[in-house]
mmCIF file of C-alpha atoms in Angstrom:
data_model
loop_
_atom_site.group_PDB
_atom_site.id
_atom_site.type_symbol
_atom_site.label_atom_id
_atom_site.label_comp_id
_atom_site.label_asym_id
_atom_site.label_seq_id
_atom_site.Cartn_x
_atom_site.Cartn_y
_atom_site.Cartn_z
ATOM 1 C CA ALA A 1 0.000 0.000 0.000
ATOM 2 C CA ALA A 2 2.844 2.398 0.783
ATOM 3 C CA ALA A 3 4.356 1.795 -2.651
ATOM 4 C CA ALA A 4 0.987 2.612 -4.244
ATOM 5 C CA VAL A 5 0.815 5.886 -2.335
ATOM 6 C CA ALA A 6 4.375 6.761 -3.351
ATOM 7 C CA ARG A 7 3.525 6.102 -7.007
ATOM 8 C CA LEU A 8 0.418 8.295 -6.900
ATOM 9 C CA HIS A 9 2.009 11.085 -4.923
ATOM 10 C CA PRO A 10 5.791 11.336 -5.492
ATOM 11 C CA ALA A 11 6.265 13.555 -2.434
ATOM 12 C CA ALA A 12 5.080 10.770 -0.096
ATOM 13 C CA PRO A 13 8.048 8.944 1.491
ATOM 14 C CA ARG A 14 8.170 5.183 1.120
ATOM 15 C CA THR A 15 7.817 2.873 4.084
ATOM 16 C CA ARG A 16 9.635 -0.435 4.306
ATOM 17 C CA PRO A 17 7.675 -3.386 5.778
ATOM 18 C CA ASP A 18 9.873 -3.406 8.923
ATOM 19 C CA GLN A 19 9.166 0.311 9.499
ATOM 20 C CA ALA A 20 5.385 0.010 9.202
ATOM 21 C CA SER A 21 4.962 -1.939 12.426
ATOM 22 C CA ALA A 22 7.500 0.232 14.265
ATOM 23 C CA GLY A 23 5.518 3.409 13.577
ATOM 24 C CA VAL A 24 8.280 4.825 11.366
ATOM 25 C CA GLY A 25 7.532 6.299 7.955
ATOM 26 C CA PRO A 26 4.837 8.515 6.533
ATOM 27 C CA PRO A 27 1.951 9.495 8.776
ATOM 28 C CA ALA A 28 -1.298 7.630 8.283
ATOM 29 C CA HIS A 29 -3.200 10.879 7.771
ATOM 30 C CA GLY A 30 -1.088 13.209 5.624
ATOM 31 C CA PRO A 31 -2.255 15.898 3.232
ATOM 32 C CA CYS A 32 -3.367 13.305 0.674
ATOM 33 C CA SER A 33 -4.945 10.712 2.963
ATOM 34 C CA ALA A 34 -8.450 12.190 2.819
ATOM 35 C CA GLY A 35 -10.576 10.233 0.365
ATOM 36 C CA LEU A 36 -8.083 7.366 -0.090
ATOM 37 C CA ASP A 37 -9.324 3.813 -0.297
ATOM 38 C CA ALA A 38 -7.833 0.836 1.540
ATOM 39 C CA HIS A 39 -5.115 0.518 -1.116
ATOM 40 C CA GLY A 40 -3.992 4.135 -0.770
ATOM 41 C CA ARG A 41 -5.586 5.250 -4.065
ATOM 42 C CA PRO A 42 -7.753 8.373 -4.336
ATOM 43 C CA GLY A 43 -11.490 7.858 -4.697
ATOM 44 C CA PRO A 44 -13.027 8.465 -8.135
ATOM 45 C CA TRP A 45 -14.225 11.940 -7.148
ATOM 46 C CA GLN A 46 -11.015 13.285 -5.616
ATOM 47 C CA PRO A 47 -7.558 13.455 -7.187
ATOM 48 C CA CYS A 48 -4.535 12.994 -4.974
ATOM 49 C CA CYS A 49 -3.858 16.644 -4.051
ATOM 50 C CA PRO A 50 -2.532 17.766 -7.449
ATOM 51 C CA SER A 51 -1.583 21.231 -6.228
ATOM 52 C CA VAL A 52 0.529 19.797 -3.368
ATOM 53 C CA SER A 53 2.844 17.867 -5.674
ATOM 54 C CA PRO A 54 6.132 19.707 -6.214
ATOM 55 C CA SER A 55 6.294 18.369 -9.780
ATOM 56 C CA ARG A 56 3.373 20.557 -10.940
ATOM 57 C CA THR A 57 4.419 23.447 -13.164
ATOM 58 C CA SER A 58 3.034 26.931 -12.599
ATOM 59 C CA ARG A 59 0.927 26.463 -15.740
ATOM 60 C CA GLN A 60 -0.564 23.244 -14.338
ATOM 61 C CA GLN A 61 -1.196 24.962 -11.012
ATOM 62 C CA LEU A 62 -3.077 27.745 -12.844
ATOM 63 C CA GLY A 63 -5.151 25.070 -14.573
ATOM 64 C CA ASP A 64 -5.830 23.351 -11.241
ATOM 65 C CA HIS A 65 -6.964 26.670 -9.771
ATOM 66 C CA ALA A 66 -9.272 27.319 -12.756
ATOM 67 C CA GLU A 67 -10.761 23.832 -12.343
ATOM 68 C CA ASP A 68 -11.297 24.433 -8.617
ATOM 69 C CA ARG A 69 -13.125 27.699 -9.350
ATOM 70 C CA ALA A 70 -15.209 26.105 -12.110
ATOM 71 C CA LEU A 71 -16.150 23.214 -9.843
ATOM 72 C CA ALA A 72 -17.179 25.557 -7.036
ATOM 73 C CA TYR A 73 -19.315 27.555 -9.475
ATOM 74 C CA LEU A 74 -21.021 24.481 -10.939
ATOM 75 C CA LEU A 75 -21.790 23.170 -7.446
ATOM 76 C CA THR A 76 -23.549 26.457 -6.642
ATOM 77 C CA GLN A 77 -25.594 25.998 -9.840
ATOM 78 C CA GLY A 78 -26.980 22.681 -8.580
ATOM 79 C CA LEU A 79 -24.730 20.230 -10.422
ATOM 80 C CA THR A 80 -23.191 17.308 -8.534
ATOM 81 C CA LEU A 81 -19.603 16.156 -8.948
ATOM 82 C CA VAL A 82 -19.253 12.611 -10.268
ATOM 83 C CA GLN A 83 -15.537 12.525 -11.056
ATOM 84 C CA ARG A 84 -12.648 14.901 -11.510
ATOM 85 C CA ASN A 85 -9.750 14.530 -13.979
ATOM 86 C CA PHE A 86 -10.876 11.304 -15.620
ATOM 87 C CA ARG A 87 -7.995 10.006 -17.722
ATOM 88 C CA CYS A 88 -7.941 7.229 -20.285
ATOM 89 C CA ARG A 89 -6.032 6.451 -23.462
ATOM 90 C CA ALA A 90 -8.489 8.607 -25.427
ATOM 91 C CA GLY A 91 -7.811 11.746 -23.379
ATOM 92 C CA GLU A 92 -8.803 13.555 -20.203
ATOM 93 C CA ILE A 93 -12.072 15.036 -18.998
ATOM 94 C CA ASP A 94 -11.634 17.806 -16.429
ATOM 95 C CA LEU A 95 -14.981 17.425 -14.643
ATOM 96 C CA ILE A 96 -17.813 14.939 -14.918
ATOM 97 C CA MET A 97 -20.953 16.297 -13.310
ATOM 98 C CA ARG A 98 -24.578 15.261 -12.932
ATOM 99 C CA ASP A 99 -27.320 17.760 -13.780
ATOM 100 C CA ALA A 100 -30.709 16.234 -12.935
ATOM 101 C CA ASP A 101 -30.824 13.101 -15.122
ATOM 102 C CA SER A 102 -27.981 14.127 -17.443
ATOM 103 C CA LEU A 103 -24.279 13.452 -17.285
ATOM 104 C CA VAL A 104 -22.232 16.566 -18.086
ATOM 105 C CA PHE A 105 -18.659 16.395 -19.373
ATOM 106 C CA VAL A 106 -16.969 19.723 -18.631
ATOM 107 C CA GLU A 107 -13.830 21.106 -20.241
ATOM 108 C CA VAL A 108 -12.252 23.946 -18.267
ATOM 109 C CA ARG A 109 -10.020 26.379 -20.140
ATOM 110 C CA HIS A 110 -7.994 29.238 -18.705
ATOM 111 C CA ARG A 111 -6.080 31.809 -20.695
ATOM 112 C CA GLY A 112 -3.654 34.340 -19.306
ATOM 113 C CA ALA A 113 -2.997 37.861 -20.462
ATOM 114 C CA GLY A 114 -1.747 38.100 -24.029
ATOM 115 C CA ALA A 115 -3.226 34.798 -25.209
ATOM 116 C CA LEU A 116 -3.741 34.735 -28.971
ATOM 117 C CA VAL A 117 -6.901 32.636 -28.721
ATOM 118 C CA ASP A 118 -9.464 33.062 -25.967
ATOM 119 C CA ALA A 119 -10.276 30.162 -23.672
ATOM 120 C CA LEU A 120 -13.542 29.169 -25.327
ATOM 121 C CA ALA A 121 -12.198 29.296 -28.888
ATOM 122 C CA SER A 122 -9.356 26.966 -27.887
ATOM 123 C CA VAL A 123 -11.776 24.015 -27.746
ATOM 124 C CA ASP A 124 -11.459 23.263 -31.440
ATOM 125 C CA TYR A 125 -12.748 20.262 -33.393
ATOM 126 C CA ARG A 126 -9.698 18.137 -32.491
ATOM 127 C CA LYS A 127 -10.255 18.762 -28.777
ATOM 128 C CA GLN A 128 -13.983 18.119 -29.136
ATOM 129 C CA ARG A 129 -13.230 14.783 -30.792
ATOM 130 C CA LYS A 130 -10.826 13.813 -27.978
ATOM 131 C CA LEU A 131 -13.412 14.753 -25.341
ATOM 132 C CA THR A 132 -16.100 12.778 -27.163
ATOM 133 C CA ARG A 133 -13.886 9.679 -27.341
ATOM 134 C CA ALA A 134 -12.963 9.951 -23.657
ATOM 135 C CA ALA A 135 -16.654 10.340 -22.791
ATOM 136 C CA HIS A 136 -17.542 7.219 -24.819
ATOM 137 C CA PHE A 137 -14.779 5.344 -23.015
ATOM 138 C CA TYR A 138 -16.088 6.545 -19.630
ATOM 139 C CA LEU A 139 -19.682 5.610 -20.454
ATOM 140 C CA GLY A 140 -18.639 2.175 -21.700
ATOM 141 C CA ARG A 141 -16.465 1.484 -18.672
ATOM 142 C CA HIS A 142 -19.222 2.407 -16.219
ATOM 143 C CA GLY A 143 -22.153 1.072 -18.224
ATOM 144 C CA PHE A 144 -24.091 4.350 -18.212
ATOM 145 C CA GLN A 145 -26.917 4.881 -20.657
ATOM 146 C CA VAL A 146 -28.027 8.405 -19.825
ATOM 147 C CA ALA A 147 -28.444 11.710 -21.623
ATOM 148 C CA CYS A 148 -25.106 13.514 -21.931
ATOM 149 C CA ARG A 149 -23.868 16.932 -22.890
ATOM 150 C CA PHE A 150 -20.552 18.730 -23.258
ATOM 151 C CA ASP A 151 -20.078 22.046 -21.460
ATOM 152 C CA VAL A 152 -17.124 24.420 -21.604
ATOM 153 C CA ILE A 153 -16.083 26.878 -18.916
ATOM 154 C CA GLY A 154 -13.611 29.548 -19.915
ATOM 155 C CA SER A 155 -11.788 31.900 -17.582
ATOM 156 C CA ASP A 156 -9.252 34.641 -18.060
ATOM 157 C CA GLN A 157 -6.612 36.501 -16.098
ATOM 158 C CA SER A 158 -9.189 38.880 -14.581
ATOM 159 C CA GLY A 159 -11.097 35.954 -13.064
ATOM 160 C CA ASP A 160 -14.158 36.289 -15.303
ATOM 161 C CA MET A 161 -15.808 32.967 -16.102
ATOM 162 C CA VAL A 162 -18.090 32.041 -18.992
ATOM 163 C CA TRP A 163 -20.120 28.822 -18.882
ATOM 164 C CA ILE A 164 -21.444 27.466 -22.165
ATOM 165 C CA ARG A 165 -23.945 24.668 -21.687
ATOM 166 C CA ASN A 166 -24.180 22.122 -24.476
ATOM 167 C CA ALA A 167 -21.200 23.803 -26.136
ATOM 168 C CA PHE A 168 -20.854 21.224 -28.904
ATOM 169 C CA PRO A 169 -22.446 17.986 -30.082
ATOM 170 C CA ALA A 170 -20.596 14.697 -29.765
ATOM 171 C CA ALA A 171 -17.945 14.601 -32.504
ATOM 172 C CA ASP A 172 -17.408 11.536 -34.707
#
């Protein structure tokens, strides 16, 4: 279990089997222990503290912050979080939410000052196709047969957010 935690969160020190019983090694309840299952893996709704990891670049940390803000906003709008940062070979989905009887796949985009393309325009056909494939993979893996939509939330340096519901149809 300790090796699994170390793989998921590189900052977590490893514990040898002889240290575990002696109380030496990482604490049982560190910054990433909330929401971990019995094998030390994060639950499907909570990533393993991405902003705590020292290997995150400032760009990734900005993206994490934009996702946090988007999630908080969507929760206030009545949506329920199903999963965050779903990754598969087809791509990544930032947020998977439930809105009444629909499953909502949300792409969060942030653009800093001086960006040539605004956040919403950056979700081009290629990105839409990747999101659609990842959504199909997710639905197949979990056996869901529900109504779905793709939303996009864009934010900029000033902190303004724009939420586009049903931003695009499922791409081929």
